[in-house]
């Protein structure tokens, strides 16, 4: 038996949540020891547990991370008002953790009141990261700016913010000098440039600055000059009438930014200004040009100079030729993201095909993560990719038109994706598209033993497909399905598997009300939420399929903040009467 | 609903008891319906593919909510860009001494000076010759010039291409003795 001090010291080296969770299961004394010294809590589903339960177990927490809505909320599949309110959490942790330093929230509803509580409750508050959140306005930001004296990080990633004014930035007091990271890229309102400049000038530790669209290109050089220590810079709208003096100053400022490793922004790009960044290209490890709607030659010229690039996010305007250049120039590439310039199946005038991805998979030996939108795919391309890059951990392919077969053979893409899961043994995340039958799910169930998250759309033939996945994928924690002919049988046959997962989402499938009710009744450890906005929903027979069902494990029972279109099935006494 | 049914899953096609549920799927996407019907008929996967293609009438393409999985702010950005794309382009007027009317060219279309000069040669049916830093377009009857943002007339080719694109407001192809004058470093 180790004395407590030794154990505590050993535990201080355990940083991952899974390691800590495992250690706490060894024995009662380790559980006790661990819970007292856990500083960071991560809750992947805010409805899986009550805040009070968390606080009771972990009294000394400095950092809280919470996630709310399911991933498909990003694509408008979760109706407004579903839930994910952070308020109850904020109230409890404000009371329990006065020395809390960090809050990270993803896909949650955050009100101005929540931000005001945060601003006033935590003396040593340092980090606020809100990713894909909504429900607050610039007034809430003003409260944070005015009150959080020791703030280091204010990171608003892809949030929907009510823009009352840009004045919030001016609320940072003159005495406030601790800023290290500011990401306001998602905001639409113009901030006072002089306030911004003064803030940057008095923040010697500022490493990340991501501006919003309203900061004009003419002002960028001023900011870069104020912050030569910047590592991560996001421009505003990168466009203006072409002026030599503006260009020269900008190019000069970039050339002096010796620490810059990451660039983003580039909205409304005027291509003639792009060469201003050439001097930093070879330093860059991360480049996001996904708002730069400019054609392949401009993009190719840039990436050809990015020898140290690890992460590239770009539009399909880069085309196969540009990706071929990437494969030859960016030998350190780990992550590739290609978004579609035309998200609808319109005329395909962009020459980006499966070939671009194949080239990158051939040339970039460290490639691990792919998100790729394109219009055509073949089994042979997928097989090549899987053989070139068995080290892939994340493979997300979106062929824009649903149910499109192999464009060469007209076969389903089962074999291609099968090859991906068979060869890429470390694959933890997979999204599929194109024409897929139950066969692909058989491959997945057989081979994808490390798969943590799977996204399926417009695929499969029968319940067998779902059964293969639920019964075969040992590591699966998140499964999201839309528009697949999967029904009650596979779901009910694998009910116990659902308790080992974080969540399952199924929309526009064939799961009936009756099955949802039965599942909810039989499995007290699951919340089975039927999300159905039809007016006549209460009069539909039991065998009718639900619009959407979201099933997640929980130790806190059903929630009580649901809107009228959400029913938590099988928990009411009424449901027992209706069963017969 | 008998849970034991689930344990008897076979590798065959879905059971017939599904068929009376089909009438309740009328509210749902037509594609699902046709998929169920097709399962009873098709064997070859290529047949399956063709039938699916036929069933996926164009009407459904742009109506599917949340597909493709691209976030709202990205969609809006691209839509706006596409609307303005046809308007942009770096058009400059090109005049040629002695020609009755001017032409217009889009500088963005060219990758560099060689392509630009070739295009001008084709457009005006002339030969401009080779550029040299010291002598300009010596030996040629014509010299391509441009007016920059300051209003000055400059010889095409002196500055890097990117800078030229930024500063060129209009072009003029000079002819004869005037052209030769420029070649001698005025």
XYZ file of C-alpha atoms in Angstrom:
766
model
C 0.000 0.000 0.000
C 1.406 3.305 -1.048
C 1.033 6.271 1.266
C -1.478 8.812 -0.010
C 1.128 11.369 -0.967
C 2.834 8.926 -3.277
C -0.432 7.931 -4.915
C -1.408 11.528 -5.366
C 1.909 12.237 -6.978
C 1.521 9.284 -9.320
C -2.005 10.341 -10.251
C -0.795 13.800 -11.127
C 0.772 12.224 -14.198
C -2.517 10.801 -15.328
C -4.020 13.399 -17.570
C -6.396 11.573 -19.831
C -9.919 11.125 -18.580
C -9.977 7.466 -19.520
C -6.814 6.794 -17.533
C -8.235 8.536 -14.510
C -11.525 6.712 -14.828
C -9.706 3.406 -15.026
C -7.515 4.190 -12.037
C -10.554 5.068 -9.970
C -11.987 1.595 -10.559
C -9.015 -0.292 -9.116
C -10.141 -0.207 -5.511
C -11.987 1.977 -3.023
C -8.931 3.790 -1.740
C -7.781 4.619 -5.263
C -11.291 5.848 -6.067
C -11.191 8.128 -3.018
C -7.682 9.317 -3.731
C -8.392 9.986 -7.369
C -11.612 11.879 -6.831
C -9.965 14.333 -4.471
C -7.212 15.203 -6.841
C -9.057 15.265 -10.165
C -8.738 18.751 -11.566
C -10.384 18.390 -14.952
C -13.811 16.934 -15.579
C -15.068 16.016 -19.043
C -18.758 15.201 -19.529
C -19.480 14.123 -23.083
C -23.246 14.351 -22.696
C -24.615 16.942 -20.308
C -27.708 14.802 -19.763
C -25.754 11.695 -18.751
C -25.256 12.932 -15.216
C -26.472 15.615 -12.790
C -24.166 18.490 -11.892
C -24.613 17.801 -8.187
C -23.447 14.224 -8.595
C -20.326 15.447 -10.349
C -19.649 18.053 -7.705
C -20.137 15.577 -4.898
C -17.635 13.194 -6.390
C -15.039 15.729 -7.513
C -14.694 18.567 -5.029
C -11.480 20.154 -6.307
C -12.178 20.737 -9.951
C -10.484 23.544 -11.864
C -11.724 22.785 -15.373
C -15.115 21.677 -16.657
C -15.836 20.515 -20.182
C -19.400 19.765 -21.327
C -21.090 18.750 -24.525
C -24.783 19.179 -25.219
C -26.584 18.553 -28.473
C -25.862 15.546 -30.661
C -23.529 16.036 -33.605
C -26.313 16.085 -36.217
C -27.497 19.342 -34.665
C -24.747 20.906 -36.794
C -26.820 20.036 -39.872
C -30.163 21.327 -38.662
C -31.496 17.911 -37.711
C -32.149 18.829 -34.083
C -35.061 21.258 -33.825
C -34.715 24.528 -31.976
C -35.546 24.178 -28.304
C -34.449 20.551 -27.940
C -32.277 21.258 -24.936
C -28.605 21.391 -24.023
C -28.997 24.265 -21.576
C -25.879 24.967 -19.600
C -27.597 27.192 -17.042
C -28.240 24.501 -14.409
C -24.581 23.508 -14.603
C -23.330 27.062 -14.328
C -25.442 27.726 -11.255
C -24.146 24.616 -9.478
C -20.493 24.984 -10.361
C -20.528 28.678 -9.501
C -21.595 27.675 -6.028
C -19.266 24.696 -5.662
C -16.066 25.726 -7.439
C -15.201 29.351 -6.674
C -11.672 28.726 -7.901
C -12.695 27.253 -11.214
C -10.394 28.326 -14.014
C -11.687 26.831 -17.221
C -15.008 26.180 -18.911
C -15.314 24.496 -22.305
C -18.712 23.972 -23.844
C -19.732 22.410 -27.127
C -23.182 22.565 -28.746
C -24.839 24.037 -25.727
C -27.322 26.811 -25.168
C -25.531 29.536 -23.239
C -27.445 32.626 -22.179
C -26.126 36.063 -21.281
C -27.143 35.293 -17.735
C -24.841 32.269 -17.757
C -21.965 34.424 -18.959
C -22.684 37.016 -16.304
C -22.579 34.356 -13.615
C -19.297 33.059 -14.993
C -17.895 36.571 -15.117
C -18.742 37.289 -11.486
C -18.265 33.937 -9.771
C -14.758 32.774 -10.486
C -11.923 34.976 -9.237
C -9.237 33.142 -11.119
C -11.164 32.392 -14.288
C -8.822 31.883 -17.203
C -10.265 29.964 -20.126
C -13.630 30.219 -21.859
C -14.091 28.103 -24.966
C -17.541 28.055 -26.553
C -17.771 25.819 -29.577
C -20.919 25.722 -31.719
C -22.888 27.319 -28.912
C -25.814 29.697 -29.155
C -28.207 31.664 -27.000
C -25.982 34.551 -25.947
C -25.324 38.031 -27.224
C -22.438 40.445 -27.305
C -23.709 41.746 -23.935
C -22.679 38.460 -22.346
C -19.245 38.845 -23.904
C -19.028 42.361 -22.518
C -19.658 40.987 -19.009
C -16.832 38.483 -19.431
C -14.497 41.120 -20.806
C -15.240 43.551 -18.014
C -14.958 41.169 -15.084
C -12.563 38.334 -15.785
C -9.354 39.973 -14.664
C -7.156 36.955 -15.295
C -8.687 35.770 -18.532
C -6.240 34.072 -20.841
C -8.455 32.504 -23.485
C -11.676 33.707 -25.084
C -12.396 31.315 -27.909
C -15.707 31.509 -29.750
C -15.666 28.771 -32.323
C -18.461 28.797 -34.815
C -21.010 30.152 -32.349
C -24.257 31.851 -33.195
C -24.121 35.116 -31.313
C -26.766 37.800 -31.189
C -24.892 40.855 -32.317
C -26.046 43.860 -30.362
C -22.878 45.832 -30.849
C -19.165 45.525 -31.311
C -18.632 47.526 -28.172
C -18.045 44.431 -26.030
C -14.358 44.379 -26.854
C -13.884 47.801 -25.366
C -14.962 46.414 -22.001
C -11.579 44.821 -21.398
C -10.064 47.242 -18.868
C -6.772 48.986 -19.541
C -5.254 47.009 -16.692
C -6.056 43.746 -18.441
C -2.881 42.302 -19.913
C -3.132 38.539 -19.562
C -4.759 37.683 -22.881
C -3.174 34.747 -24.701
C -5.849 33.738 -27.148
C -8.747 35.586 -28.749
C -10.941 33.996 -31.389
C -13.795 36.197 -32.525
C -13.992 34.916 -36.095
C -17.662 33.950 -35.861
C -18.842 37.422 -34.888
C -20.381 39.729 -37.432
C -20.240 43.082 -35.738
C -17.470 45.559 -36.105
C -15.341 46.205 -33.037
C -13.524 49.444 -32.385
C -10.219 49.034 -34.137
C -8.376 51.290 -31.769
C -9.659 49.272 -28.814
C -8.526 46.120 -30.542
C -5.138 47.571 -31.343
C -4.630 48.723 -27.768
C -5.694 45.340 -26.447
C -3.201 43.595 -28.703
C -0.479 46.066 -27.798
C -0.871 45.456 -24.051
C -1.065 41.646 -24.336
C 2.527 40.452 -24.502
C 1.456 36.811 -24.209
C -0.995 36.935 -27.075
C -0.339 33.896 -29.225
C -3.656 33.399 -30.987
C -5.630 36.161 -32.669
C -8.466 35.268 -34.986
C -10.218 38.339 -36.270
C -13.674 38.612 -37.712
C -14.697 39.587 -41.176
C -15.133 43.267 -40.363
C -11.449 43.935 -39.749
C -10.249 45.292 -43.085
C -7.142 44.094 -44.816
C -5.534 47.509 -44.566
C -5.427 47.188 -40.787
C -3.833 43.759 -40.622
C -0.277 44.981 -40.873
C -0.796 47.241 -37.872
C -1.904 44.318 -35.730
C 0.838 42.015 -36.940
C 3.407 44.640 -36.104
C 1.981 44.995 -32.601
C 2.191 41.258 -32.008
C 5.323 39.758 -33.532
C 4.994 36.873 -31.091
C 1.761 35.640 -32.697
C 1.636 31.961 -33.518
C -1.920 31.667 -34.817
C -3.460 34.430 -36.903
C -6.844 34.677 -38.567
C -7.390 37.529 -41.000
C -10.620 39.370 -41.565
C -12.088 39.913 -45.009
C -9.066 39.611 -47.238
C -10.161 41.950 -49.945
C -9.732 45.482 -51.059
C -9.077 47.524 -54.134
C -5.631 46.712 -55.240
C -3.179 49.188 -53.790
C 0.526 48.768 -53.872
C 1.192 50.464 -50.549
C -1.315 48.286 -48.726
C 0.109 45.200 -50.338
C 3.694 46.094 -49.533
C 2.965 46.865 -45.915
C 1.063 43.632 -45.524
C 3.723 41.512 -47.183
C 6.330 43.183 -45.035
C 4.369 42.594 -41.845
C 3.929 38.924 -42.667
C 7.601 38.532 -43.434
C 8.415 39.834 -39.964
C 6.036 37.405 -38.236
C 8.665 34.806 -37.546
C 6.556 32.864 -35.051
C 3.480 32.452 -37.180
C 2.540 28.808 -37.595
C -1.164 28.946 -38.325
C -3.190 31.078 -40.724
C -6.933 31.271 -41.305
C -9.664 33.734 -42.253
C -9.352 34.886 -45.860
C -12.998 35.718 -46.469
C -13.902 37.353 -49.781
C -10.361 36.948 -50.996
C -8.887 39.268 -53.590
C -6.384 36.856 -55.120
C -3.820 39.559 -55.836
C -3.294 39.948 -52.107
C -2.546 36.285 -51.518
C 1.136 36.482 -52.375
C 1.561 38.653 -49.294
C 1.623 35.463 -47.234
C 4.236 33.672 -49.300
C 7.011 34.593 -46.882
C 5.381 32.677 -44.034
C 4.227 29.628 -45.993
C 7.256 27.544 -45.131
C 6.670 28.164 -41.411
C 3.046 27.118 -41.428
C 1.852 23.933 -39.794
C -1.812 24.806 -40.170
C -3.596 26.626 -42.990
C -7.295 27.212 -43.370
C -8.267 28.584 -46.757
C -11.798 27.243 -46.670
C -13.323 30.681 -47.082
C -10.976 31.636 -49.887
C -13.159 31.203 -52.946
C -10.363 31.520 -55.439
C -9.311 29.088 -58.106
C -6.762 26.341 -58.210
C -3.708 28.253 -59.513
C -3.782 30.700 -56.609
C -4.313 27.955 -54.053
C -1.715 25.699 -55.577
C 0.895 28.425 -55.546
C 0.399 28.777 -51.813
C 0.412 25.129 -50.810
C 3.434 24.418 -52.968
C 5.438 26.514 -50.529
C 4.032 25.016 -47.346
C 6.687 22.395 -46.740
C 5.910 22.024 -43.068
C 2.164 21.928 -43.302
C 0.401 19.455 -41.024
C -3.172 20.590 -41.378
C -4.854 21.892 -44.542
C -8.451 23.029 -44.791
C -9.471 24.163 -48.238
C -12.324 24.337 -50.747
C -12.655 21.958 -53.656
C -11.430 24.809 -55.848
C -8.007 23.395 -55.166
C -8.909 20.601 -57.604
C -6.973 17.411 -58.244
C -4.004 19.325 -59.586
C -3.700 21.321 -56.388
C -3.945 18.218 -54.267
C -1.300 16.618 -56.394
C 0.945 19.529 -55.482
C 0.039 19.000 -51.844
C 1.069 15.375 -52.131
C 4.466 16.427 -53.430
C 5.115 19.472 -51.285
C 3.450 18.869 -47.939
C 5.227 15.785 -46.749
C 4.333 16.341 -43.122
C 0.596 16.543 -43.713
C -1.501 14.867 -40.994
C -4.947 16.236 -41.689
C -6.766 17.145 -44.916
C -10.176 18.793 -45.091
C -11.784 19.640 -48.430
C -15.140 21.428 -48.330
C -17.479 21.769 -51.306
C -17.790 25.117 -53.028
C -21.240 24.115 -54.207
C -22.976 22.113 -51.498
C -25.860 21.325 -53.794
C -25.771 18.927 -56.642
C -25.477 21.531 -59.293
C -23.237 21.576 -62.271
C -19.895 20.135 -61.418
C -17.450 22.671 -62.782
C -14.732 22.028 -60.266
C -12.197 19.390 -61.239
C -11.943 17.707 -57.880
C -12.445 13.976 -57.960
C -11.405 10.928 -55.998
C -8.034 11.262 -57.647
C -7.054 14.215 -55.494
C -7.527 12.178 -52.353
C -5.694 9.211 -53.799
C -2.689 11.419 -54.616
C -2.527 12.835 -51.138
C -2.836 9.367 -49.638
C 0.091 8.291 -51.775
C 2.382 11.221 -51.169
C 1.690 12.144 -47.554
C 2.846 9.271 -45.407
C 1.734 10.845 -42.136
C -1.818 11.499 -43.238
C -4.155 10.396 -40.447
C -7.327 12.378 -40.759
C -9.485 13.079 -43.776
C -12.723 14.964 -44.345
C -13.435 15.017 -48.076
C -16.418 16.226 -50.080
C -16.577 15.174 -53.709
C -18.973 14.106 -56.417
C -17.658 10.701 -57.413
C -15.839 7.756 -55.885
C -14.779 4.267 -56.844
C -14.025 1.113 -54.940
C -10.583 0.952 -56.460
C -9.789 4.454 -55.221
C -10.910 3.551 -51.720
C -8.882 0.377 -51.807
C -5.814 2.322 -52.938
C -6.299 4.858 -50.188
C -6.607 2.148 -47.574
C -3.473 0.413 -48.776
C -1.499 3.635 -49.048
C -2.516 4.852 -45.617
C -3.155 2.062 -43.136
C -2.362 4.612 -40.451
C -5.598 6.519 -40.996
C -7.478 7.235 -37.770
C -10.305 9.381 -39.084
C -11.892 8.912 -42.507
C -14.923 10.952 -43.421
C -16.035 10.852 -46.997
C -19.042 12.710 -48.265
C -20.105 12.028 -51.817
C -22.505 14.855 -52.315
C -25.308 13.023 -54.041
C -26.872 10.304 -51.860
C -26.671 6.652 -52.917
C -24.257 7.193 -55.743
C -22.511 3.973 -56.777
C -18.920 3.387 -57.904
C -18.817 5.625 -60.955
C -16.701 3.145 -62.914
C -18.351 -0.198 -62.165
C -21.742 0.997 -60.890
C -21.358 -1.346 -57.955
C -22.058 -0.283 -54.378
C -19.077 1.055 -52.480
C -19.189 -1.775 -49.944
C -15.885 -3.275 -50.927
C -14.116 0.073 -50.906
C -15.201 1.026 -47.417
C -14.656 -2.553 -46.348
C -11.081 -2.186 -47.406
C -10.762 0.989 -45.374
C -11.864 -0.704 -42.156
C -9.856 -3.793 -42.864
C -6.573 -2.083 -43.605
C -6.814 0.913 -41.308
C -6.787 -0.936 -38.039
C -6.449 2.194 -35.932
C -9.514 3.831 -37.434
C -11.525 5.538 -34.704
C -13.887 7.668 -36.759
C -15.683 6.849 -39.995
C -18.340 8.624 -42.060
C -19.626 6.951 -45.175
C -21.650 7.933 -48.212
C -22.540 6.662 -51.629
C -24.411 3.485 -52.448
C -23.956 0.994 -49.610
C -25.686 -2.282 -48.841
C -25.797 -4.398 -45.698
C -22.517 -5.922 -46.812
C -20.507 -2.885 -45.829
C -21.849 -3.138 -42.322
C -20.785 -6.739 -42.162
C -17.259 -5.624 -43.002
C -17.427 -2.904 -40.406
C -18.701 -5.213 -37.703
C -15.983 -7.695 -38.506
C -13.004 -5.381 -38.794
C -13.610 -1.984 -37.216
C -12.695 -2.987 -33.698
C -11.274 0.398 -32.718
C -14.077 2.426 -34.210
C -15.351 5.001 -31.751
C -17.712 7.032 -33.917
C -19.652 6.042 -37.031
C -21.870 8.211 -39.226
C -24.193 6.604 -41.739
C -26.590 8.168 -44.224
C -28.801 6.763 -47.006
C -27.244 3.328 -46.640
C -28.079 -0.304 -45.982
C -30.948 -2.610 -46.849
C -32.259 -4.038 -43.604
C -31.924 -4.400 -39.866
C -29.063 -6.741 -40.481
C -26.870 -3.784 -41.310
C -27.477 -2.149 -37.962
C -27.120 -5.466 -36.191
C -23.654 -6.021 -37.669
C -22.520 -2.657 -36.374
C -23.996 -2.882 -32.900
C -22.861 -6.429 -32.325
C -19.444 -6.217 -33.950
C -17.938 -2.822 -33.182
C -16.458 -3.371 -29.747
C -15.247 0.181 -29.187
C -18.234 2.014 -30.632
C -19.449 4.889 -28.498
C -21.232 7.232 -30.889
C -23.454 6.108 -33.712
C -25.469 8.488 -35.834
C -27.734 7.317 -38.609
C -30.081 9.100 -40.986
C -32.329 7.866 -43.775
C -31.512 4.172 -43.471
C -33.995 1.279 -43.476
C -33.028 0.163 -39.967
C -35.843 -0.717 -37.631
C -36.861 -2.258 -34.375
C -35.317 -5.690 -34.564
C -31.656 -4.751 -34.519
C -32.213 -2.057 -31.959
C -33.999 -4.261 -29.470
C -31.705 -7.213 -30.023
C -28.734 -5.033 -29.109
C -30.286 -3.065 -26.276
C -27.548 -3.876 -23.825
C -24.918 -2.580 -26.228
C -26.559 0.845 -26.067
C -25.609 1.125 -22.404
C -21.969 0.765 -23.361
C -22.214 3.650 -25.799
C -22.528 7.356 -25.221
C -25.360 7.781 -27.682
C -27.254 6.601 -30.732
C -29.065 8.924 -33.143
C -31.494 7.628 -35.734
C -33.586 9.887 -37.930
C -35.781 9.068 -40.926
C -35.294 5.353 -40.234
C -37.853 2.667 -39.445
C -37.818 2.589 -35.659
C -41.347 2.524 -34.279
C -42.894 4.278 -31.313
C -43.597 0.903 -29.770
C -39.980 -0.170 -29.935
C -38.826 3.091 -28.412
C -41.283 2.702 -25.584
C -40.216 -0.865 -24.947
C -36.570 0.099 -24.956
C -37.195 2.919 -22.522
C -39.123 0.601 -20.221
C -36.636 -2.243 -20.274
C -33.482 -0.146 -19.978
C -33.523 2.193 -16.978
C -29.995 3.262 -17.776
C -31.043 4.758 -21.106
C -33.043 7.818 -22.048
C -34.928 7.088 -25.237
C -35.930 10.447 -26.639
C -38.356 10.526 -29.513
C -38.108 13.824 -31.350
C -41.158 14.206 -33.532
C -42.683 17.448 -34.717
C -45.751 16.051 -36.470
C -48.992 17.583 -35.314
C -50.811 14.282 -35.032
C -47.983 12.531 -33.211
C -50.106 11.541 -30.218
C -52.638 9.729 -32.334
C -50.197 7.695 -34.402
C -50.278 3.934 -33.871
C -47.409 2.184 -32.101
C -45.988 0.587 -35.215
C -45.441 3.842 -37.073
C -41.815 4.902 -37.343
C -40.716 7.940 -35.370
C -39.177 10.927 -37.124
C -36.095 10.938 -34.917
C -34.880 9.045 -31.884
C -31.919 9.931 -29.694
C -30.857 7.288 -27.201
C -28.177 7.891 -24.608
C -26.999 6.322 -21.409
C -27.518 8.270 -18.252
C -27.241 7.914 -14.507
C -29.508 10.828 -13.833
C -32.801 9.488 -15.175
C -35.036 11.419 -17.503
C -34.648 15.138 -17.955
C -37.406 17.668 -17.339
C -36.452 20.486 -19.644
C -37.903 18.941 -22.789
C -40.032 20.858 -25.306
C -43.365 19.408 -26.448
C -41.900 17.689 -29.495
C -39.562 15.573 -27.349
C -40.942 12.551 -25.499
C -38.804 10.456 -23.208
C -40.223 7.021 -23.800
C -41.040 4.294 -21.372
C -40.531 6.225 -18.149
C -44.103 7.191 -17.360
C -46.648 5.007 -15.637
C -48.980 5.927 -18.542
C -46.755 4.076 -20.938
C -47.327 0.856 -19.088
C -51.086 1.228 -19.537
C -50.748 1.980 -23.240
C -48.521 -1.008 -23.902
C -51.407 -3.450 -24.115
C -42.983 -6.782 -29.926
C -41.185 -9.919 -28.988
C -37.522 -9.395 -28.275
C -36.702 -12.985 -29.056
C -37.439 -12.290 -32.700
C -34.248 -10.295 -32.727
C -32.146 -13.349 -31.914
C -33.343 -15.139 -34.998
C -31.760 -12.769 -37.453
C -30.636 -14.525 -40.556
C -28.680 -13.449 -43.581
C -31.798 -13.497 -45.695
C -34.026 -10.681 -46.840
C -36.212 -8.812 -44.374
C -39.262 -10.736 -43.181
C -42.709 -10.421 -44.696
C -44.206 -8.927 -41.551
C -42.533 -5.703 -42.579
C -44.809 -5.430 -45.593
C -47.938 -4.344 -43.731
C -45.924 -1.570 -42.130
C -45.260 -0.145 -45.545
C -48.653 1.495 -45.743
C -47.720 3.628 -42.735
C -44.564 4.821 -44.459
C -46.591 6.941 -46.841
C -45.722 9.987 -44.792
C -42.065 9.248 -45.207
C -39.529 9.674 -47.924
C -40.452 7.824 -51.083
C -36.937 6.557 -51.431
C -37.293 4.312 -48.420
C -40.364 2.719 -49.849
C -38.723 1.894 -53.140
C -35.745 0.447 -51.336
C -37.936 -2.022 -49.473
C -39.621 -3.062 -52.687
C -36.349 -3.460 -54.474
C -34.952 -5.759 -51.845
C -37.529 -8.321 -52.826
C -36.570 -8.229 -56.454
C -32.959 -7.465 -57.093
C -30.115 -9.893 -56.846
C -27.262 -8.360 -58.785
C -25.837 -5.298 -57.159
C -25.577 -3.501 -60.484
C -29.302 -3.922 -61.009
C -29.813 -2.529 -57.573
C -27.702 0.451 -58.397
C -29.559 1.280 -61.573
C -32.927 1.007 -59.901
C -31.803 3.250 -57.096
C -30.629 5.807 -59.621
C -34.010 5.778 -61.296
C -35.841 6.147 -58.035
C -33.754 9.104 -56.976
C -35.681 11.623 -59.007
C -34.093 15.092 -59.171
C -36.935 16.496 -57.084
C -35.446 15.086 -53.910
C -31.896 16.328 -54.465
C -32.003 19.790 -53.036
C -34.804 19.170 -50.576
C -33.059 16.888 -48.173
C -32.615 18.615 -44.837
C -29.104 18.717 -43.545
C -27.523 17.152 -46.611
C -24.769 17.359 -47.562
C -23.454 17.776 -44.026
C -22.147 21.314 -44.380
C -22.795 23.861 -41.672
C -25.034 26.860 -42.305
C -22.370 29.519 -42.144
C -20.390 27.702 -44.798
C -23.335 27.415 -47.158
C -24.169 31.104 -46.876
C -20.605 32.077 -47.570
C -20.388 30.057 -50.742
C -23.769 31.189 -52.064
C -22.740 34.811 -51.757
C -19.469 34.152 -53.464
C -21.059 32.376 -56.389
C -23.413 35.262 -56.967
C -20.575 37.714 -57.291
C -18.149 35.467 -59.108
C -19.246 36.443 -62.576
C -18.697 40.099 -61.796
C -15.120 39.908 -60.639
C -12.115 39.632 -62.902
C -9.311 42.020 -63.509
C -10.290 43.648 -66.771
C -8.090 46.373 -68.206
C -8.431 48.326 -71.422
C -5.769 47.821 -74.051
C -5.210 50.429 -76.705
C -2.994 50.014 -79.705
C -1.533 52.959 -81.561
C -3.339 53.333 -84.864
C -6.121 50.916 -84.019
C -9.663 52.302 -84.305
C -10.963 50.832 -81.075
C -9.739 49.500 -77.758
C -9.828 45.955 -76.447
C -10.313 44.606 -72.970
C -8.477 41.710 -71.355
C -8.799 39.934 -68.005
C -5.386 39.875 -66.359
C -6.456 37.098 -63.982
C -6.585 34.692 -66.856
C -2.841 34.807 -67.426
C -0.251 33.134 -65.274
C 2.529 35.526 -66.172
C 4.089 37.860 -68.719
C 4.773 35.272 -71.435
C 1.084 34.330 -71.645
C -0.003 37.950 -71.544
C 2.337 39.001 -74.332
C 1.338 36.061 -76.450
C -2.308 36.954 -76.006
C -1.615 40.533 -77.028
C 0.305 39.358 -80.057
C -2.648 37.218 -81.106
C -5.195 39.874 -80.413
C -3.492 42.629 -82.402
C -1.677 40.484 -84.943
C 1.794 41.715 -84.234
C 5.111 40.656 -82.765
C 6.335 42.167 -79.543
C 9.518 40.244 -79.056
C 11.447 39.283 -76.002
C 11.790 41.404 -72.888
C 15.146 42.179 -71.379
C 15.741 44.226 -68.272
C 18.397 46.327 -69.888
C 16.953 46.961 -73.294
C 13.223 46.492 -72.873
C 11.748 45.162 -76.111
C 14.693 46.152 -78.253
C 14.406 45.391 -81.878
C 10.654 45.278 -81.822
C 8.398 47.761 -83.512
C 6.046 47.578 -80.554
C 6.396 48.068 -76.818
C 3.688 47.060 -74.345
C 3.198 49.696 -71.692
C 0.810 50.184 -68.824
C -0.437 53.031 -66.713
C -0.023 52.402 -63.005
C -1.946 53.691 -60.003
C 0.142 56.843 -59.902
C -0.754 57.645 -63.499
C 2.703 56.964 -64.862
C 3.289 55.005 -68.050
C 5.584 52.057 -67.397
C 7.121 49.344 -69.512
C 5.436 45.971 -69.107
C 7.800 43.443 -67.573
C 9.875 45.475 -65.137
C 8.082 44.498 -61.947
C 7.066 41.021 -60.671
C 3.862 39.731 -62.235
C 1.849 39.917 -59.021
C 2.805 43.511 -58.473
C 1.989 44.291 -62.099
C -1.486 42.842 -61.657
C -2.003 45.005 -58.591
C -0.901 48.218 -60.190
C -1.927 48.010 -63.842
C -4.888 50.249 -64.641
C -4.770 50.208 -68.410
C -2.429 49.198 -71.190
C -1.170 50.760 -74.391
C 0.832 49.136 -77.119
C 3.186 51.791 -78.371
C 4.379 51.740 -81.922
C 7.219 53.110 -83.967
C 9.704 55.707 -82.765
C 7.926 56.256 -79.479
C 8.387 52.598 -78.684
C 12.041 52.675 -79.526
C 12.440 55.635 -77.258
C 11.197 53.630 -74.268
C 13.653 50.870 -74.964
C 16.554 53.179 -74.234
C 15.874 53.655 -70.525
C 14.209 57.034 -70.617
